[in-house]
Coordinates of C-alpha atoms in Angstrom, one line a residue:
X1 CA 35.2 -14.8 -12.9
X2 CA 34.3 -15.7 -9.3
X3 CA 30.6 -17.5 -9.5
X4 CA 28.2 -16.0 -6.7
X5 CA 27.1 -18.3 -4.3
X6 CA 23.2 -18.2 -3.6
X7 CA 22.3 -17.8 -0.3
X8 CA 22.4 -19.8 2.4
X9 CA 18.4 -20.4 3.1
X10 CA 18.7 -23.7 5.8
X11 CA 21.2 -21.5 8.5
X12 CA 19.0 -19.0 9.7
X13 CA 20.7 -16.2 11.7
X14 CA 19.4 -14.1 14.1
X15 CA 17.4 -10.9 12.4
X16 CA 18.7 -7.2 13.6
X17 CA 15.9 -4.8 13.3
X18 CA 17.3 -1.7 12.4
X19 CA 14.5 -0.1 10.2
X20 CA 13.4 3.9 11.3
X21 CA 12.4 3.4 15.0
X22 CA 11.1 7.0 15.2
X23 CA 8.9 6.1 11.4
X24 CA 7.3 2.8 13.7
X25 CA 6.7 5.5 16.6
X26 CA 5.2 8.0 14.9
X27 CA 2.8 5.4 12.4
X28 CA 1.8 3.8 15.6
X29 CA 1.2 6.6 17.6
X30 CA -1.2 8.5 15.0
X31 CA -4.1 7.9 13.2
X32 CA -3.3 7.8 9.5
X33 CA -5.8 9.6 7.3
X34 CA -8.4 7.8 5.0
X35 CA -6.5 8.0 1.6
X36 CA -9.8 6.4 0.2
X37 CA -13.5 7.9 -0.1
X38 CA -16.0 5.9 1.5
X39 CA -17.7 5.5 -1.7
X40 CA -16.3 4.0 -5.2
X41 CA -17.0 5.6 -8.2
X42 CA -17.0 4.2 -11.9
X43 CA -15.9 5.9 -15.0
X44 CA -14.9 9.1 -13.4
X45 CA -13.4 11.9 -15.8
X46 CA -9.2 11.7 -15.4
X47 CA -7.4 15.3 -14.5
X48 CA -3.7 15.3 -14.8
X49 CA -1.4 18.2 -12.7
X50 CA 1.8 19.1 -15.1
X51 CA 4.5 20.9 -14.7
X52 CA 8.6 21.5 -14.3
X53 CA 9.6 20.1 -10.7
X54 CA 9.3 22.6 -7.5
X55 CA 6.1 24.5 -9.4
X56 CA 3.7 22.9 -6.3
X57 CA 2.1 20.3 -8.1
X58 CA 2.3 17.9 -5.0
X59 CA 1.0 20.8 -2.7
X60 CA -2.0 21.5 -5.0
X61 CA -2.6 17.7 -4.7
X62 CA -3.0 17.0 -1.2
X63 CA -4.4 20.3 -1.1
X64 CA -6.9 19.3 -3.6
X65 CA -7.3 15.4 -2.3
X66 CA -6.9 16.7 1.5
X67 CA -4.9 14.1 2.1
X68 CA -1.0 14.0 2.7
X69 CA -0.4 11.3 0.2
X70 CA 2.0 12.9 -2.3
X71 CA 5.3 13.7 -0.7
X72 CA 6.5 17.5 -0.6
X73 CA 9.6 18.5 -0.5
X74 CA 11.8 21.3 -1.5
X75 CA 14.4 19.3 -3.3
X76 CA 13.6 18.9 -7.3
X77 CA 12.2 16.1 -9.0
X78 CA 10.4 14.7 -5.7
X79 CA 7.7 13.0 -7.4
X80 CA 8.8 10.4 -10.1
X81 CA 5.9 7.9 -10.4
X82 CA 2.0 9.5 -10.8
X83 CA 0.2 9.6 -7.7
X84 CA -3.3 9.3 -7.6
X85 CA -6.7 9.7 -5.9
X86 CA -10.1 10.5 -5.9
X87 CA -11.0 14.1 -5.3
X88 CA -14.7 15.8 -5.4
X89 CA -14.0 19.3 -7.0
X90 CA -17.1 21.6 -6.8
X91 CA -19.1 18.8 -5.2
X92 CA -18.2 16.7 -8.6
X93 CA -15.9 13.5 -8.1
X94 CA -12.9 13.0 -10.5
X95 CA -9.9 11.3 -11.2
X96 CA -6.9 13.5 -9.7
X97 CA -3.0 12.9 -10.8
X98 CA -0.3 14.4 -9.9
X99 CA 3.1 13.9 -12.0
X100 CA 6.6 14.0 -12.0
X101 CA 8.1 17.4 -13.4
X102 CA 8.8 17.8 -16.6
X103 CA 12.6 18.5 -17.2
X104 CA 14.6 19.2 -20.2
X105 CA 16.7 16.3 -21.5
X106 CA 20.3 16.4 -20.8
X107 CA 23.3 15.5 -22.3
X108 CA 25.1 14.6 -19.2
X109 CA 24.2 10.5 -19.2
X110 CA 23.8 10.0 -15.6
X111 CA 21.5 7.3 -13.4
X112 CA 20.0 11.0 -12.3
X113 CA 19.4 11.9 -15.9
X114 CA 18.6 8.7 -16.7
X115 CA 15.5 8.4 -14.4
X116 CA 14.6 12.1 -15.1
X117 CA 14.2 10.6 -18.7
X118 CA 11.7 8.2 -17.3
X119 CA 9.8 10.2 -15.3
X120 CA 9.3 12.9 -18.2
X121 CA 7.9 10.3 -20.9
X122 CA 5.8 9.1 -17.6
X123 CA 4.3 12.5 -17.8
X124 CA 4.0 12.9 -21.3
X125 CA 2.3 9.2 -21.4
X126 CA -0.4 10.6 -18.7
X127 CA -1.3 14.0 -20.9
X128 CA -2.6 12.1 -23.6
X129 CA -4.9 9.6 -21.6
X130 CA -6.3 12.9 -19.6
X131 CA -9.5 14.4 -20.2
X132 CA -8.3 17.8 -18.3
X133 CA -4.4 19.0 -17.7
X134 CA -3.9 21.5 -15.1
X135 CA -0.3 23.0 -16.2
X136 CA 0.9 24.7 -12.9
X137 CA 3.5 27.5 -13.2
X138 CA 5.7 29.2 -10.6
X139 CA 4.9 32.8 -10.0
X140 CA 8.4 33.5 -9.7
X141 CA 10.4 32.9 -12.8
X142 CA 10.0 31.5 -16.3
X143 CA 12.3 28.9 -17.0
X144 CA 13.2 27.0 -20.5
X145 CA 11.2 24.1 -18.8
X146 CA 8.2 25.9 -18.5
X147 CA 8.6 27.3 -22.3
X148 CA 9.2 23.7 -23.8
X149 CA 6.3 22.3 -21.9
X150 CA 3.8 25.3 -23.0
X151 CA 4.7 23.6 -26.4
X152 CA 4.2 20.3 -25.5
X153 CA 1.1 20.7 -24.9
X154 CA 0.0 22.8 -27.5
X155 CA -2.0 19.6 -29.2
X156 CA -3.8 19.5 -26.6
X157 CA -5.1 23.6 -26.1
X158 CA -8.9 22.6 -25.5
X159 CA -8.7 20.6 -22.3
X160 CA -5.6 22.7 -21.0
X161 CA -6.0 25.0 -17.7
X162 CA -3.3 27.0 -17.0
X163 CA -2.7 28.1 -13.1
X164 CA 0.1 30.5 -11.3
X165 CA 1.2 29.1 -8.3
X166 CA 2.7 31.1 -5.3
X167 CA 0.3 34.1 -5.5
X168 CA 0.1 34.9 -1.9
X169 CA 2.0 37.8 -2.1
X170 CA 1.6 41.3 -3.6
X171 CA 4.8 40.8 -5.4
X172 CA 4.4 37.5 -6.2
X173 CA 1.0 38.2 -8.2
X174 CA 2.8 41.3 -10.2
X175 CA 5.5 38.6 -11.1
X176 CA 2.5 36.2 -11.7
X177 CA 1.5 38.3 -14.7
X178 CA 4.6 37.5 -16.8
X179 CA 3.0 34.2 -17.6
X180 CA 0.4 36.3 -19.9
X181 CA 2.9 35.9 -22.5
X182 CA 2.1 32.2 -23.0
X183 CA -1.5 33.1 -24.8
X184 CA -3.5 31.3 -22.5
X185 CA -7.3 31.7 -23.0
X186 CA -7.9 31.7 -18.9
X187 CA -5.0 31.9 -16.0
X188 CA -5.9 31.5 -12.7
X189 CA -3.6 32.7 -10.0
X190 CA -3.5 30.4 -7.0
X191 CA -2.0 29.8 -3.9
X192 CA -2.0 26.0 -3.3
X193 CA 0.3 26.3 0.3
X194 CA -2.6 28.8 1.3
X195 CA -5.5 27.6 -0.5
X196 CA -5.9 31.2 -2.5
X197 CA -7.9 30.8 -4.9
X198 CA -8.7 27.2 -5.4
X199 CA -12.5 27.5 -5.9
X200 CA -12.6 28.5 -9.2
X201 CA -9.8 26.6 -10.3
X202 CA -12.0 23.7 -9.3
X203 CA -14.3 25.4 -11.3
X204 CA -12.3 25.9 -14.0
X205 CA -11.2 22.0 -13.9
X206 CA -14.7 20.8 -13.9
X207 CA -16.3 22.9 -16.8
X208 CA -16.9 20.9 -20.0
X209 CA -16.0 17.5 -18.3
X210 CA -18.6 14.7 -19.0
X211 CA -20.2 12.9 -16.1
X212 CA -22.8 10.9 -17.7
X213 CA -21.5 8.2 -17.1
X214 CA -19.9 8.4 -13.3
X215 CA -21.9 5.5 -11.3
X216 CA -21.5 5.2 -7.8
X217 CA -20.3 1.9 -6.7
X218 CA -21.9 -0.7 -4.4
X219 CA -20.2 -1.3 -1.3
X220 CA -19.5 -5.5 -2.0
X221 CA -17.6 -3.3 -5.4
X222 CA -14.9 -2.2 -3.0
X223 CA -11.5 -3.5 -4.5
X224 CA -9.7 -5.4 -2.8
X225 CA -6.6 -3.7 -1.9
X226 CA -2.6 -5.3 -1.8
X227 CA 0.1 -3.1 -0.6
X228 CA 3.5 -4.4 -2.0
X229 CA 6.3 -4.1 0.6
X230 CA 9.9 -4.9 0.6
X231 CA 13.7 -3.6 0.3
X232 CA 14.4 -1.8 -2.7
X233 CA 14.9 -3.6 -6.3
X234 CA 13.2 -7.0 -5.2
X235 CA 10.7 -6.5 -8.1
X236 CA 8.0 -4.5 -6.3
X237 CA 6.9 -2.0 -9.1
X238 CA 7.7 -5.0 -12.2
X239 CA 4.9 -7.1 -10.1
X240 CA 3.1 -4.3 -10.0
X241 CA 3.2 -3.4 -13.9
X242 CA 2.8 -7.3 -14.5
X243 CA -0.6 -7.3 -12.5
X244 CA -2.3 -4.3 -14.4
X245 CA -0.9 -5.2 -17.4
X246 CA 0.7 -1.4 -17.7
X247 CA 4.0 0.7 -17.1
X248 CA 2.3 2.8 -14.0
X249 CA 5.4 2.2 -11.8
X250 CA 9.0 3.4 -13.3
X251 CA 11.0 0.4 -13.2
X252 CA 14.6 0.6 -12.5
X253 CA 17.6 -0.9 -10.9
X254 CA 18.0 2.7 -9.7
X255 CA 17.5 2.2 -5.7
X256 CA 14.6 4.5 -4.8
X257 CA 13.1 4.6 -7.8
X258 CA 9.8 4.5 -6.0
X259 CA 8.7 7.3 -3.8
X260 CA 5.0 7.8 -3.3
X261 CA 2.5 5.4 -3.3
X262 CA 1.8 4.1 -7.2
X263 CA -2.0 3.2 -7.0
X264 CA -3.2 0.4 -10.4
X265 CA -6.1 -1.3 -10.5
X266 CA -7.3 -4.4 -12.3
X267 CA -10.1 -7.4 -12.2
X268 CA -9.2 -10.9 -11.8
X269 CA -11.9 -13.6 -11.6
X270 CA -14.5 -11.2 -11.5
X271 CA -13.1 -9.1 -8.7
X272 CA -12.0 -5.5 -8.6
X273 CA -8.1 -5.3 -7.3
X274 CA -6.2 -2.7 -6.5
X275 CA -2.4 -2.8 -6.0
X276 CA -0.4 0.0 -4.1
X277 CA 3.6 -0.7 -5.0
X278 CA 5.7 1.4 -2.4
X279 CA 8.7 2.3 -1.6
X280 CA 11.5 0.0 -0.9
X281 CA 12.3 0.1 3.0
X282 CA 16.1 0.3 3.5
X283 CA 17.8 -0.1 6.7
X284 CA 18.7 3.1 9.0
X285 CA 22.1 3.7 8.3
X286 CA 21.1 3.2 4.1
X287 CA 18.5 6.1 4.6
X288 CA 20.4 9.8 4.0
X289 CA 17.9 12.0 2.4
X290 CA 14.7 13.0 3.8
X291 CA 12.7 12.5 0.6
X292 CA 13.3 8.4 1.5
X293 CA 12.3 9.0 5.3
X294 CA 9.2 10.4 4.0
X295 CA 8.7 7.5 1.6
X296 CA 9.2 4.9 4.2
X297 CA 6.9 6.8 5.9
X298 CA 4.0 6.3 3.3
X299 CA 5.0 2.9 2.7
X300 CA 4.3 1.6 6.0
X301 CA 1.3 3.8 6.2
X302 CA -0.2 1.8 3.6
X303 CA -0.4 -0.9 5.8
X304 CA -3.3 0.8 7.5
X305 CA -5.3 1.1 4.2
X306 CA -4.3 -2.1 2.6
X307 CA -6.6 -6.0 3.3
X308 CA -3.5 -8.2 1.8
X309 CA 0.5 -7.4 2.1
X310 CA 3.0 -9.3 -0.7
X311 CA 6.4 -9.4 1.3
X312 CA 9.1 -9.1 -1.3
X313 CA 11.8 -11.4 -1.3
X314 CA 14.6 -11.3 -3.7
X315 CA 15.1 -15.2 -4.1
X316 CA 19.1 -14.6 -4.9
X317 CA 19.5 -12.5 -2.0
X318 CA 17.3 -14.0 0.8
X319 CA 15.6 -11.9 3.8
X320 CA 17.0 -8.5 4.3
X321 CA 17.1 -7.4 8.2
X322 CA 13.6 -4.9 7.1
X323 CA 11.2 -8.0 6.2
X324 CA 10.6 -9.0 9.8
X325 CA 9.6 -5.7 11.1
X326 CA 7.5 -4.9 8.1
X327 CA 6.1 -8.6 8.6
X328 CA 5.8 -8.0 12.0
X329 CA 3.7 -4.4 11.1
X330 CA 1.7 -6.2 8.9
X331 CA 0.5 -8.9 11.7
X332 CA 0.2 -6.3 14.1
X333 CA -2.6 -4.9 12.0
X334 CA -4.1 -8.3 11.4
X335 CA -3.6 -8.0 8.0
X336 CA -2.8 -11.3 5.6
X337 CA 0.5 -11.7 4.2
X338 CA 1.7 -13.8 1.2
X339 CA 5.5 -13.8 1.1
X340 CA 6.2 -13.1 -2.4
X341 CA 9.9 -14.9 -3.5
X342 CA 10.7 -13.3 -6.5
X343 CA 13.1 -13.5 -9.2
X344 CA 12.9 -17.5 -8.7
X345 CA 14.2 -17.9 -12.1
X346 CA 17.5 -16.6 -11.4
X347 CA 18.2 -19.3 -9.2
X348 CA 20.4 -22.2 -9.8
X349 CA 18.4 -24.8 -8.0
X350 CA 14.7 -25.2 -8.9
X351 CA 13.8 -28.1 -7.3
X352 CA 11.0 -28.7 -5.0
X353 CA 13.6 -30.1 -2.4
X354 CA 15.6 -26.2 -3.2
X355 CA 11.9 -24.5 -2.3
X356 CA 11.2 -26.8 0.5
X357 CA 14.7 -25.7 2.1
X358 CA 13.9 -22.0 1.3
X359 CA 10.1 -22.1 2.6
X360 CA 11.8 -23.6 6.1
X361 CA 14.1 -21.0 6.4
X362 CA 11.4 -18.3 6.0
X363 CA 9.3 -20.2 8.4
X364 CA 12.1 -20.3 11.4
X365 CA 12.7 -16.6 11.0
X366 CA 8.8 -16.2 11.1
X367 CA 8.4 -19.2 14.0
X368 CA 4.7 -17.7 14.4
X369 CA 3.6 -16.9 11.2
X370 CA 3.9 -20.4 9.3
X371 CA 0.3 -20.0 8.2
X372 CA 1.7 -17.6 5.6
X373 CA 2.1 -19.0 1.9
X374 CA 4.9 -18.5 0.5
X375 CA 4.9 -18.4 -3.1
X376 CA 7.7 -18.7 -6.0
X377 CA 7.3 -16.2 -8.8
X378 CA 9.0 -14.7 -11.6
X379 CA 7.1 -10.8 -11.7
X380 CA 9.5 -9.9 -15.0
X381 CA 8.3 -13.4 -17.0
X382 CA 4.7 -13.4 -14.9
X383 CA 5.6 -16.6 -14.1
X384 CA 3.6 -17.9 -10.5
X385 CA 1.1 -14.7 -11.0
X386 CA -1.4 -17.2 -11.1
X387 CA -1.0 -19.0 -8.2
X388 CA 0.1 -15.7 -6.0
X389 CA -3.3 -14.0 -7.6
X390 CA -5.5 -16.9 -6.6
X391 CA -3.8 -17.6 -3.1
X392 CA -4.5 -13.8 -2.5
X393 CA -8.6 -14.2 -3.1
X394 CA -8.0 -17.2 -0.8
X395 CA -6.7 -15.1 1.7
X396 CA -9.2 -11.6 1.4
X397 CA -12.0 -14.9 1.5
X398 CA -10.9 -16.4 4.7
X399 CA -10.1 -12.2 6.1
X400 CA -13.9 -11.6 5.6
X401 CA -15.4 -14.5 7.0
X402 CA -17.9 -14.5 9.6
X403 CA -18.8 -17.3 11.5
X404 CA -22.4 -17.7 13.3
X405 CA -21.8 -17.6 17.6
X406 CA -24.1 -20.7 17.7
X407 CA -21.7 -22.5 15.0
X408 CA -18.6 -21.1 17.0
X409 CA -20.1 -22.9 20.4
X410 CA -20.9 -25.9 19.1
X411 CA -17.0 -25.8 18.0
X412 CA -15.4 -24.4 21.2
X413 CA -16.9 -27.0 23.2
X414 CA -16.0 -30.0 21.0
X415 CA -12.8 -28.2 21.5
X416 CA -13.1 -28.3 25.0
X417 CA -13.7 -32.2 25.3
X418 CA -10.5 -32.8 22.5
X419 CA -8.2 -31.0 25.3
X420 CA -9.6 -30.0 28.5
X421 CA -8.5 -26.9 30.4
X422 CA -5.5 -27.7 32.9
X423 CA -6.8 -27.6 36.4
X424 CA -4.4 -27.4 39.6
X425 CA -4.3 -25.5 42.2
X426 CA -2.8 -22.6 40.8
X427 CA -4.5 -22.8 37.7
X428 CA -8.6 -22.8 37.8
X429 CA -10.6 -21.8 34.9
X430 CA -13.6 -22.4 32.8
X431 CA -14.1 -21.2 29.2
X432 CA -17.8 -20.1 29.3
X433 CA -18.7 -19.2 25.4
X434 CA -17.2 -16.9 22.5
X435 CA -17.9 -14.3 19.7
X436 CA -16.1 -13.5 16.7
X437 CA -16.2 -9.7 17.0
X438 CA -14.6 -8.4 14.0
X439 CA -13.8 -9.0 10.2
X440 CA -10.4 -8.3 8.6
X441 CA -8.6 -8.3 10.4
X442 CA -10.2 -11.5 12.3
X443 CA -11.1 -11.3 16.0
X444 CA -12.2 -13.2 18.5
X445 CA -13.8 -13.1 22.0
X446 CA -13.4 -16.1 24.7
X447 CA -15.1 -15.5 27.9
X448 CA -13.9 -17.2 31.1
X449 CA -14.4 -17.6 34.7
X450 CA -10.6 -16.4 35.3
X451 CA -9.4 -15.4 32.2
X452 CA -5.9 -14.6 33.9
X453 CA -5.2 -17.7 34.9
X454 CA -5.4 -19.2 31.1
X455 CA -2.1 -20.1 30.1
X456 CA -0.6 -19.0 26.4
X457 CA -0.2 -22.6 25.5
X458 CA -3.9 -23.2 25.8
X459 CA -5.4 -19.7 24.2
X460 CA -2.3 -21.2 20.9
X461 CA -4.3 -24.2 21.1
X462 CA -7.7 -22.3 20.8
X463 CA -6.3 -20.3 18.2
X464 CA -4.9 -23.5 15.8
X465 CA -8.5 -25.1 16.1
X466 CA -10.4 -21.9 15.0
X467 CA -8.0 -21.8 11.8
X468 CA -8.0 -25.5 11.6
X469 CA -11.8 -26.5 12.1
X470 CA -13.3 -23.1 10.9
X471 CA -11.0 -22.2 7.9
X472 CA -8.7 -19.4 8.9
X473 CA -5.8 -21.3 8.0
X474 CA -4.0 -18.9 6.0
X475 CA -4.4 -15.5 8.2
X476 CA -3.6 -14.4 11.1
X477 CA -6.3 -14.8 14.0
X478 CA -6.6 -12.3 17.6
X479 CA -8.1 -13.9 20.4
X480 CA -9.3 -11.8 23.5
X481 CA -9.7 -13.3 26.8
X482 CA -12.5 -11.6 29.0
X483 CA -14.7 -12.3 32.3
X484 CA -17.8 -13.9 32.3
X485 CA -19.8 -16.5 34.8
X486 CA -22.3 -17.0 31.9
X487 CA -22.6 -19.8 30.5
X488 CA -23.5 -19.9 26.2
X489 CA -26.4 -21.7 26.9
X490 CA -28.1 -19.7 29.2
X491 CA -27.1 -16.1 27.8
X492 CA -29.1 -17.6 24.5
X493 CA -31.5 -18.4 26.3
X494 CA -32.1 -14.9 27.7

């Protein structure tokens, strides 16, 4: 048996970017929505959406939600892992889940019919944790599915609601009534495409529910909030289930296994965390289905929601062409990035001299970037979860950090006497004062007389000090370069 050689971590090659240019286009050209409410809430009451695949459940979700977060798609079986999301039905906020359909069990032992065996005990995991079910049927047709199901959940008849989807028709609603058969105590016939009807299923949903104890968060409670990223079967969704110490995301050698956004949450030293595994990013010519196009999309969406992005490396494999535009996304957006080499175990050579070798590599494919860590793990033994955990608060620390405009001055013109401005005659400036003008991501203003004529080398130089003297050493840091004849001194003293 031929033995695989690892990778070759101190050549590095140039990267080809070949991930979904039109994806890029359109997530930088539109403004993605707020998948979060600008309040947190505690203890809120769970409601899970069941049903066979293709019923709506997704529809009824976003619908619900008013967001676009769980993909919709025609094709069967879209949703595998549960999506969720806080909703306010009837001005009351709740837990909201939507689920993979539930199919009938096959004898036909395929990967397919494998991973619809995942998805269905998924499901049936969720019902019992739920303090409501909505079971959504199709107006159209009863199928076996929809029969086995009804039985499924008989055990739990109290805190089952039963709603017909794809009412918006005269004939649909006749067909609709077929469903009466099933002995439900209340069914609601709704339209989710159309929004028929969705009041009092809201109504419906909320009825009975306890929300004594819902507290509404403080706004230092917000979790922080780490988007995992990376080609498929690096280990995204096992770091993910190793973090929140659960099975949220399927796991699976199964490329693809991911498809929405998986959402867990968990507290380490005494702060609130929440992780969003995604799907993994393939290149161009890899991507044949729109269901994955869509799933890229939401992936790199997620960048726009997230304060901290783990870049997934598979330690055998090495960087895959996708890492340095998803990278590249993330510091775009100014958000910190700990590249995450998993699966370190596998390796032959552990030695620091092995890591050393590999952290170079990553550093001369990411020549501007070497102020991301780069951490060793193993997310199937939780080996390095430490370390990566504790690196990440480091990070979200130095993201938030403000520093005073007097402190700043003081700094800038120490800086200024370490390395004076080059002055010829084509290049005149003076650096008057700056402001730090935002918080995660981290940016700063520097006013000068010409700010044209300030070279790139010497606005680099500004930007090492600030993360040298001032503590930014581990995230990326925007400088802005505007006109001013005011001097510091003299504005304070205004």
């Amino acid at each position: 048996m031929k033995k695989k050689s690892k990778p070759d971590f101190t050549k590095p090659k140039p990267v080809k970017v070949d991930i979904e240019e039109s994806v890029v286009k359109e997530i930088k050209g539109e403004k993605t929505q707020q998948f979060y409410p600008e309040k947190t809430y505690n203890n809120l009451p769970l409601i899970v959406i069941a049903g066979r695949p293709n019923v709506g459940k997704s529809t009824l979700f976003n619908a619900i939600t008013k967001t676009h977060r769980a993909i919709t798609d025609p094709t069967p079986g879209v949703t595998r892992d549960p999506v969720e999301g806080t909703a306010f039905l009837a001005g009351k906020p709740v837990h909201l889940m939507d689920t993979g359909g539930y199919k009938l069990t096959r004898d036909l032992k395929s990967r397919e019919s494998e991973m619809d065996d995942l998805v269905v005990a998924k499901t049936l995991e969720m019902l019992k944790k739920a303090d409501k079910i909505l079971l959504l049927l199709d107006a159209t047709e009863i199928t076996p599915e929809d029969e086995e199901f009804v039985l499924r959940l008989r055990p739990y008849g109290d805190k089952v609601i039963a709603a017909v989807n794809k009412t918006e028709t005269a004939k649909s609603e006749s067909l609709a009534w077929q469903h009466t058969q099933f002995g439900f105590k209340n069914l609601l016939f709704i339209s989710a495409a159309r929004g028929n009807n969705l009041d009092a299923l809201q109504e419906a949903l909320i009825e009975g529910l306890d929300f004594s104890r819902v507290t509404e968060g403080e706004e230092t409670d917000r979790p922080i909030r780490i988007a995992i990223l990376g080609k498929p079967n690096t280990g995204k969704s096992t770091l993910s289930n190793a973090l929140t110490h659960t099975k949220a995301s399927i796991v699976s050698d199964y490329a693809g296994t991911t498809r929405d956004v998986v959402e867990g949450s968990f507290r380490y030293n005494g702060r609130d965390i929440q992780i969003l595994d995604t799907a993994g990013i393939r290149r161009k010519a890899k991507v044949h289905e729109n269901i994955e196009y869509y799933s890229v999309n939401r992936a790199i969406k997620t960048l726009d929601e997230c304060d901290i992005t783990f870049i997934m490396i598979d330690a055998k494999e090495g960087l895959a062409e996708q890492d340095k535009k998803i990278t590249s996304l993330a510091f775009e957006r100014g958000r910190g990035v700990i590249f995450v080499l998993n699966k370190w175990d596998t390796v032959e050579d552990k030695s620091n001299k092995a890591f050393k070798e590999t952290k170079t590599y990553i550093n001369d494919m990411f020549g501007q970037m070497k102020w991301a860590p780069i951490i060793p793990i193993s997310a199937l033994n939780s080996d390095g979860i430490k370390n990566l955990m504790n690196t990440a608060l480091t990070i979200y620390e130095q993201l938030t950090r403000k520093i005073e405009t007097s402190a700043l001055n003081i700094a800038l013109q120490d800086w200024l006497t370490q390395y004076p401005p080059p002055a010829t005659k084509s290049i005149h400036f003076k650096v008057r004062y700056m402001t730090q003008t935002g918080v995660n991501p981290v940016n700063f203003l520097i006013f000068a007389t010409r700010p044209d004529n300030v070279p790139q080398t010497y606005v680099t130089y500004l930007k090492n000090r600030i993360r040298e003297d001032l503590g930014f050493d581990q995230i990326p840091v925007q400088i802005k370069m505007k006109a001013s004849r005011e001097k510091w001194q003299d504005r304070e003293g205004k």
